Amino acid sequence: MGTLMLKIASFYFLVGVVMGMGMSMTESFGLSPVHVHLNLIGWVSMAIGGLVYDRFPAASRTLGKLHFWMHNIGVPLMMGGLAAYILGFASLAPLIPVGGILIVLGTLIFFINIVRNVHASKEVHADRSATRHTAG
Protein backbone atom coordinates (compact mmCIF):
# COMPACT_ATOMS: atom_id res chain seq x y z
CA MET A 1 0.00 0.00 0.00
CA GLY A 2 2.90 2.35 0.69
CA THR A 3 4.10 2.13 -2.89
CA LEU A 4 0.62 2.87 -4.23
CA MET A 5 0.31 5.90 -1.95
CA LEU A 6 3.66 7.18 -3.20
CA LYS A 7 2.51 6.82 -6.80
CA ILE A 8 -0.76 8.66 -6.11
CA ALA A 9 1.14 11.33 -4.15
CA SER A 10 3.47 11.80 -7.12
CA PHE A 11 0.43 12.31 -9.36
CA TYR A 12 -0.86 15.05 -7.04
CA PHE A 13 2.61 16.60 -7.05
CA LEU A 14 2.58 16.68 -10.86
CA VAL A 15 -0.92 18.21 -10.93
CA GLY A 16 0.02 20.80 -8.30
CA VAL A 17 3.22 21.80 -10.10
CA VAL A 18 1.47 22.04 -13.48
CA MET A 19 -1.27 24.16 -11.86
CA GLY A 20 1.37 26.41 -10.35
CA MET A 21 3.14 26.79 -13.69
CA GLY A 22 -0.16 27.52 -15.44
CA MET A 23 -1.11 30.17 -12.90
CA SER A 24 2.33 31.70 -13.15
CA MET A 25 2.27 31.83 -16.95
CA THR A 26 -1.21 33.35 -17.10
CA GLU A 27 -0.75 35.54 -14.03
CA SER A 28 -4.11 34.27 -12.84
CA PHE A 29 -3.83 33.02 -9.27
CA GLY A 30 -7.46 32.36 -8.41
CA LEU A 31 -6.92 28.63 -7.97
CA SER A 32 -3.98 29.11 -5.58
CA PRO A 33 -5.87 27.49 -2.67
CA VAL A 34 -6.38 24.35 -4.76
CA HIS A 35 -2.74 24.36 -5.87
CA VAL A 36 -1.47 24.72 -2.30
CA HIS A 37 -3.78 22.07 -0.87
CA LEU A 38 -2.98 19.59 -3.65
CA ASN A 39 0.70 19.99 -2.85
CA LEU A 40 0.21 19.75 0.92
CA ILE A 41 -2.49 17.13 1.44
CA GLY A 42 -2.14 15.41 -1.92
CA TRP A 43 1.64 15.30 -2.34
CA VAL A 44 3.32 15.85 1.03
CA SER A 45 0.84 14.15 3.37
CA MET A 46 0.27 11.17 1.11
CA ALA A 47 3.97 10.74 0.37
CA ILE A 48 4.74 10.71 4.10
CA GLY A 49 1.91 8.23 4.67
CA GLY A 50 3.24 6.02 1.88
CA LEU A 51 6.75 6.09 3.35
CA VAL A 52 5.40 5.24 6.80
CA TYR A 53 3.37 2.32 5.45
CA ASP A 54 6.32 1.09 3.43
CA ARG A 55 8.69 1.28 6.42
CA PHE A 56 6.22 -0.08 9.01
CA PRO A 57 4.12 -2.82 7.37
CA ALA A 58 2.10 -3.38 10.55
CA ALA A 59 0.65 0.11 10.08
CA SER A 60 -0.55 -0.68 6.57
CA ARG A 61 -3.18 -3.14 7.75
CA THR A 62 -6.80 -2.23 8.62
CA LEU A 63 -6.26 1.31 9.95
CA GLY A 64 -3.81 2.06 7.14
CA LYS A 65 -6.30 0.93 4.52
CA LEU A 66 -9.04 3.01 6.11
CA HIS A 67 -6.78 6.07 6.15
CA PHE A 68 -5.75 5.41 2.54
CA TRP A 69 -9.35 5.32 1.26
CA MET A 70 -10.61 8.25 3.33
CA HIS A 71 -7.71 10.40 2.16
CA ASN A 72 -7.99 9.33 -1.48
CA ILE A 73 -11.71 9.99 -1.58
CA GLY A 74 -11.48 13.19 0.46
CA VAL A 75 -8.76 14.95 -1.54
CA PRO A 76 -10.51 14.86 -4.95
CA LEU A 77 -13.87 15.76 -3.39
CA MET A 78 -12.46 18.71 -1.44
CA MET A 79 -10.18 19.97 -4.22
CA GLY A 80 -12.79 19.46 -6.93
CA GLY A 81 -15.40 21.25 -4.84
CA LEU A 82 -13.02 24.09 -4.02
CA ALA A 83 -11.98 24.52 -7.66
CA ALA A 84 -15.62 24.45 -8.79
CA TYR A 85 -16.59 26.99 -6.12
CA ILE A 86 -13.76 29.36 -7.07
CA LEU A 87 -14.73 29.05 -10.74
CA GLY A 88 -18.32 30.04 -9.95
CA PHE A 89 -20.09 26.70 -9.53
CA ALA A 90 -21.42 27.35 -6.03
CA SER A 91 -23.75 24.34 -6.20
CA LEU A 92 -20.69 22.08 -5.83
CA ALA A 93 -19.49 23.83 -2.65
CA PRO A 94 -20.90 21.06 -0.39
CA LEU A 95 -18.13 18.80 -1.71
CA ILE A 96 -15.60 20.92 0.18
CA PRO A 97 -16.70 20.01 3.73
CA VAL A 98 -17.51 16.41 2.77
CA GLY A 99 -13.99 15.91 1.43
CA GLY A 100 -12.51 17.90 4.30
CA ILE A 101 -14.25 15.77 6.91
CA LEU A 102 -12.98 12.59 5.24
CA ILE A 103 -9.44 13.99 5.24
CA VAL A 104 -9.63 15.03 8.90
CA LEU A 105 -11.06 11.67 9.98
CA GLY A 106 -8.47 9.86 7.85
CA THR A 107 -5.74 11.94 9.49
CA LEU A 108 -7.09 11.06 12.95
CA ILE A 109 -7.00 7.39 11.97
CA PHE A 110 -3.44 7.86 10.67
CA PHE A 111 -2.44 9.36 14.04
CA ILE A 112 -4.02 6.48 15.99
CA ASN A 113 -2.37 4.02 13.61
CA ILE A 114 1.05 5.60 14.12
CA VAL A 115 0.69 5.53 17.91
CA ARG A 116 -0.43 1.90 17.88
CA ASN A 117 1.74 0.36 15.19
CA VAL A 118 4.86 2.35 14.52
CA HIS A 119 6.09 1.98 18.09
CA ALA A 120 5.52 -1.78 17.97
CA SER A 121 7.25 -2.00 14.60
CA LYS A 122 10.27 -0.13 15.95
CA GLU A 123 10.55 -2.64 18.79
CA VAL A 124 10.45 -5.54 16.33
CA HIS A 125 13.08 -3.82 14.19
CA ALA A 126 15.26 -3.18 17.26
CA ASP A 127 14.93 -6.82 18.29
CA ARG A 128 16.00 -7.98 14.83
CA SER A 129 18.89 -5.54 14.83
CA ALA A 130 20.08 -6.71 18.24
CA THR A 131 19.88 -10.34 17.10
CA ARG A 132 22.05 -9.58 14.07
CA HIS A 133 24.66 -7.83 16.21
CA THR A 134 24.89 -10.60 18.79
CA ALA A 135 24.87 -13.41 16.23
CA GLY A 136 27.89 -12.07 14.34
PDB file of C-alpha atoms in Angstrom:
ATOM      1  CA  MET A   1       0.000   0.000   0.000  1.00  0.00           C
ATOM      2  CA  GLY A   2       2.905   2.347   0.690  1.00  0.00           C
ATOM      3  CA  THR A   3       4.098   2.132  -2.892  1.00  0.00           C
ATOM      4  CA  LEU A   4       0.617   2.866  -4.231  1.00  0.00           C
ATOM      5  CA  MET A   5       0.306   5.895  -1.952  1.00  0.00           C
ATOM      6  CA  LEU A   6       3.661   7.181  -3.203  1.00  0.00           C
ATOM      7  CA  LYS A   7       2.507   6.818  -6.799  1.00  0.00           C
ATOM      8  CA  ILE A   8      -0.755   8.656  -6.113  1.00  0.00           C
ATOM      9  CA  ALA A   9       1.138  11.330  -4.149  1.00  0.00           C
ATOM     10  CA  SER A  10       3.472  11.797  -7.125  1.00  0.00           C
ATOM     11  CA  PHE A  11       0.430  12.313  -9.357  1.00  0.00           C
ATOM     12  CA  TYR A  12      -0.862  15.046  -7.036  1.00  0.00           C
ATOM     13  CA  PHE A  13       2.608  16.598  -7.049  1.00  0.00           C
ATOM     14  CA  LEU A  14       2.580  16.682 -10.860  1.00  0.00           C
ATOM     15  CA  VAL A  15      -0.917  18.209 -10.934  1.00  0.00           C
ATOM     16  CA  GLY A  16       0.023  20.798  -8.296  1.00  0.00           C
ATOM     17  CA  VAL A  17       3.221  21.795 -10.097  1.00  0.00           C
ATOM     18  CA  VAL A  18       1.470  22.039 -13.476  1.00  0.00           C
ATOM     19  CA  MET A  19      -1.272  24.159 -11.864  1.00  0.00           C
ATOM     20  CA  GLY A  20       1.373  26.411 -10.347  1.00  0.00           C
ATOM     21  CA  MET A  21       3.138  26.789 -13.686  1.00  0.00           C
ATOM     22  CA  GLY A  22      -0.156  27.520 -15.442  1.00  0.00           C
ATOM     23  CA  MET A  23      -1.112  30.166 -12.902  1.00  0.00           C
ATOM     24  CA  SER A  24       2.326  31.700 -13.146  1.00  0.00           C
ATOM     25  CA  MET A  25       2.272  31.828 -16.949  1.00  0.00           C
ATOM     26  CA  THR A  26      -1.214  33.346 -17.101  1.00  0.00           C
ATOM     27  CA  GLU A  27      -0.750  35.545 -14.025  1.00  0.00           C
ATOM     28  CA  SER A  28      -4.108  34.272 -12.836  1.00  0.00           C
ATOM     29  CA  PHE A  29      -3.828  33.024  -9.272  1.00  0.00           C
ATOM     30  CA  GLY A  30      -7.464  32.362  -8.412  1.00  0.00           C
ATOM     31  CA  LEU A  31      -6.920  28.634  -7.973  1.00  0.00           C
ATOM     32  CA  SER A  32      -3.985  29.110  -5.578  1.00  0.00           C
ATOM     33  CA  PRO A  33      -5.866  27.488  -2.673  1.00  0.00           C
ATOM     34  CA  VAL A  34      -6.378  24.346  -4.764  1.00  0.00           C
ATOM     35  CA  HIS A  35      -2.736  24.364  -5.875  1.00  0.00           C
ATOM     36  CA  VAL A  36      -1.469  24.724  -2.303  1.00  0.00           C
ATOM     37  CA  HIS A  37      -3.776  22.071  -0.866  1.00  0.00           C
ATOM     38  CA  LEU A  38      -2.983  19.594  -3.646  1.00  0.00           C
ATOM     39  CA  ASN A  39       0.697  19.986  -2.854  1.00  0.00           C
ATOM     40  CA  LEU A  40       0.214  19.748   0.916  1.00  0.00           C
ATOM     41  CA  ILE A  41      -2.492  17.126   1.443  1.00  0.00           C
ATOM     42  CA  GLY A  42      -2.136  15.415  -1.919  1.00  0.00           C
ATOM     43  CA  TRP A  43       1.635  15.303  -2.336  1.00  0.00           C
ATOM     44  CA  VAL A  44       3.322  15.848   1.032  1.00  0.00           C
ATOM     45  CA  SER A  45       0.836  14.146   3.366  1.00  0.00           C
ATOM     46  CA  MET A  46       0.270  11.167   1.114  1.00  0.00           C
ATOM     47  CA  ALA A  47       3.965  10.737   0.374  1.00  0.00           C
ATOM     48  CA  ILE A  48       4.738  10.712   4.096  1.00  0.00           C
ATOM     49  CA  GLY A  49       1.911   8.227   4.671  1.00  0.00           C
ATOM     50  CA  GLY A  50       3.242   6.022   1.879  1.00  0.00           C
ATOM     51  CA  LEU A  51       6.749   6.088   3.345  1.00  0.00           C
ATOM     52  CA  VAL A  52       5.395   5.236   6.799  1.00  0.00           C
ATOM     53  CA  TYR A  53       3.367   2.317   5.454  1.00  0.00           C
ATOM     54  CA  ASP A  54       6.318   1.086   3.432  1.00  0.00           C
ATOM     55  CA  ARG A  55       8.693   1.283   6.415  1.00  0.00           C
ATOM     56  CA  PHE A  56       6.223  -0.077   9.006  1.00  0.00           C
ATOM     57  CA  PRO A  57       4.123  -2.818   7.367  1.00  0.00           C
ATOM     58  CA  ALA A  58       2.095  -3.381  10.555  1.00  0.00           C
ATOM     59  CA  ALA A  59       0.649   0.113  10.076  1.00  0.00           C
ATOM     60  CA  SER A  60      -0.555  -0.682   6.568  1.00  0.00           C
ATOM     61  CA  ARG A  61      -3.184  -3.139   7.755  1.00  0.00           C
ATOM     62  CA  THR A  62      -6.795  -2.234   8.619  1.00  0.00           C
ATOM     63  CA  LEU A  63      -6.258   1.307   9.946  1.00  0.00           C
ATOM     64  CA  GLY A  64      -3.814   2.058   7.139  1.00  0.00           C
ATOM     65  CA  LYS A  65      -6.295   0.931   4.516  1.00  0.00           C
ATOM     66  CA  LEU A  66      -9.042   3.006   6.109  1.00  0.00           C
ATOM     67  CA  HIS A  67      -6.782   6.075   6.148  1.00  0.00           C
ATOM     68  CA  PHE A  68      -5.754   5.409   2.535  1.00  0.00           C
ATOM     69  CA  TRP A  69      -9.347   5.323   1.264  1.00  0.00           C
ATOM     70  CA  MET A  70     -10.606   8.250   3.331  1.00  0.00           C
ATOM     71  CA  HIS A  71      -7.710  10.401   2.155  1.00  0.00           C
ATOM     72  CA  ASN A  72      -7.987   9.326  -1.478  1.00  0.00           C
ATOM     73  CA  ILE A  73     -11.710   9.987  -1.581  1.00  0.00           C
ATOM     74  CA  GLY A  74     -11.476  13.191   0.457  1.00  0.00           C
ATOM     75  CA  VAL A  75      -8.759  14.951  -1.538  1.00  0.00           C
ATOM     76  CA  PRO A  76     -10.507  14.855  -4.946  1.00  0.00           C
ATOM     77  CA  LEU A  77     -13.868  15.764  -3.388  1.00  0.00           C
ATOM     78  CA  MET A  78     -12.462  18.706  -1.440  1.00  0.00           C
ATOM     79  CA  MET A  79     -10.182  19.969  -4.216  1.00  0.00           C
ATOM     80  CA  GLY A  80     -12.787  19.458  -6.931  1.00  0.00           C
ATOM     81  CA  GLY A  81     -15.400  21.246  -4.844  1.00  0.00           C
ATOM     82  CA  LEU A  82     -13.019  24.091  -4.025  1.00  0.00           C
ATOM     83  CA  ALA A  83     -11.977  24.523  -7.662  1.00  0.00           C
ATOM     84  CA  ALA A  84     -15.615  24.455  -8.791  1.00  0.00           C
ATOM     85  CA  TYR A  85     -16.594  26.995  -6.116  1.00  0.00           C
ATOM     86  CA  ILE A  86     -13.758  29.358  -7.069  1.00  0.00           C
ATOM     87  CA  LEU A  87     -14.727  29.047 -10.735  1.00  0.00           C
ATOM     88  CA  GLY A  88     -18.322  30.042  -9.951  1.00  0.00           C
ATOM     89  CA  PHE A  89     -20.090  26.699  -9.533  1.00  0.00           C
ATOM     90  CA  ALA A  90     -21.423  27.350  -6.029  1.00  0.00           C
ATOM     91  CA  SER A  91     -23.753  24.342  -6.200  1.00  0.00           C
ATOM     92  CA  LEU A  92     -20.688  22.084  -5.830  1.00  0.00           C
ATOM     93  CA  ALA A  93     -19.488  23.829  -2.653  1.00  0.00           C
ATOM     94  CA  PRO A  94     -20.897  21.060  -0.387  1.00  0.00           C
ATOM     95  CA  LEU A  95     -18.131  18.796  -1.712  1.00  0.00           C
ATOM     96  CA  ILE A  96     -15.602  20.917   0.182  1.00  0.00           C
ATOM     97  CA  PRO A  97     -16.696  20.009   3.728  1.00  0.00           C
ATOM     98  CA  VAL A  98     -17.508  16.409   2.775  1.00  0.00           C
ATOM     99  CA  GLY A  99     -13.988  15.908   1.431  1.00  0.00           C
ATOM    100  CA  GLY A 100     -12.510  17.899   4.300  1.00  0.00           C
ATOM    101  CA  ILE A 101     -14.245  15.765   6.909  1.00  0.00           C
ATOM    102  CA  LEU A 102     -12.981  12.593   5.236  1.00  0.00           C
ATOM    103  CA  ILE A 103      -9.436  13.989   5.241  1.00  0.00           C
ATOM    104  CA  VAL A 104      -9.633  15.031   8.903  1.00  0.00           C
ATOM    105  CA  LEU A 105     -11.055  11.669   9.977  1.00  0.00           C
ATOM    106  CA  GLY A 106      -8.467   9.862   7.855  1.00  0.00           C
ATOM    107  CA  THR A 107      -5.736  11.936   9.493  1.00  0.00           C
ATOM    108  CA  LEU A 108      -7.088  11.064  12.946  1.00  0.00           C
ATOM    109  CA  ILE A 109      -6.995   7.387  11.968  1.00  0.00           C
ATOM    110  CA  PHE A 110      -3.436   7.857  10.672  1.00  0.00           C
ATOM    111  CA  PHE A 111      -2.436   9.357  14.040  1.00  0.00           C
ATOM    112  CA  ILE A 112      -4.021   6.481  15.988  1.00  0.00           C
ATOM    113  CA  ASN A 113      -2.371   4.024  13.613  1.00  0.00           C
ATOM    114  CA  ILE A 114       1.055   5.604  14.125  1.00  0.00           C
ATOM    115  CA  VAL A 115       0.687   5.531  17.913  1.00  0.00           C
ATOM    116  CA  ARG A 116      -0.426   1.897  17.885  1.00  0.00           C
ATOM    117  CA  ASN A 117       1.744   0.356  15.193  1.00  0.00           C
ATOM    118  CA  VAL A 118       4.858   2.349  14.517  1.00  0.00           C
ATOM    119  CA  HIS A 119       6.091   1.978  18.095  1.00  0.00           C
ATOM    120  CA  ALA A 120       5.515  -1.777  17.972  1.00  0.00           C
ATOM    121  CA  SER A 121       7.246  -2.001  14.604  1.00  0.00           C
ATOM    122  CA  LYS A 122      10.269  -0.134  15.950  1.00  0.00           C
ATOM    123  CA  GLU A 123      10.548  -2.641  18.791  1.00  0.00           C
ATOM    124  CA  VAL A 124      10.449  -5.544  16.333  1.00  0.00           C
ATOM    125  CA  HIS A 125      13.081  -3.818  14.193  1.00  0.00           C
ATOM    126  CA  ALA A 126      15.257  -3.182  17.255  1.00  0.00           C
ATOM    127  CA  ASP A 127      14.930  -6.824  18.292  1.00  0.00           C
ATOM    128  CA  ARG A 128      15.996  -7.983  14.829  1.00  0.00           C
ATOM    129  CA  SER A 129      18.888  -5.537  14.829  1.00  0.00           C
ATOM    130  CA  ALA A 130      20.078  -6.705  18.239  1.00  0.00           C
ATOM    131  CA  THR A 131      19.881 -10.336  17.100  1.00  0.00           C
ATOM    132  CA  ARG A 132      22.051  -9.583  14.074  1.00  0.00           C
ATOM    133  CA  HIS A 133      24.665  -7.832  16.213  1.00  0.00           C
ATOM    134  CA  THR A 134      24.893 -10.598  18.794  1.00  0.00           C
ATOM    135  CA  ALA A 135      24.867 -13.410  16.228  1.00  0.00           C
ATOM    136  CA  GLY A 136      27.893 -12.074  14.337  1.00  0.00           C
TER     137      GLY A 136
END
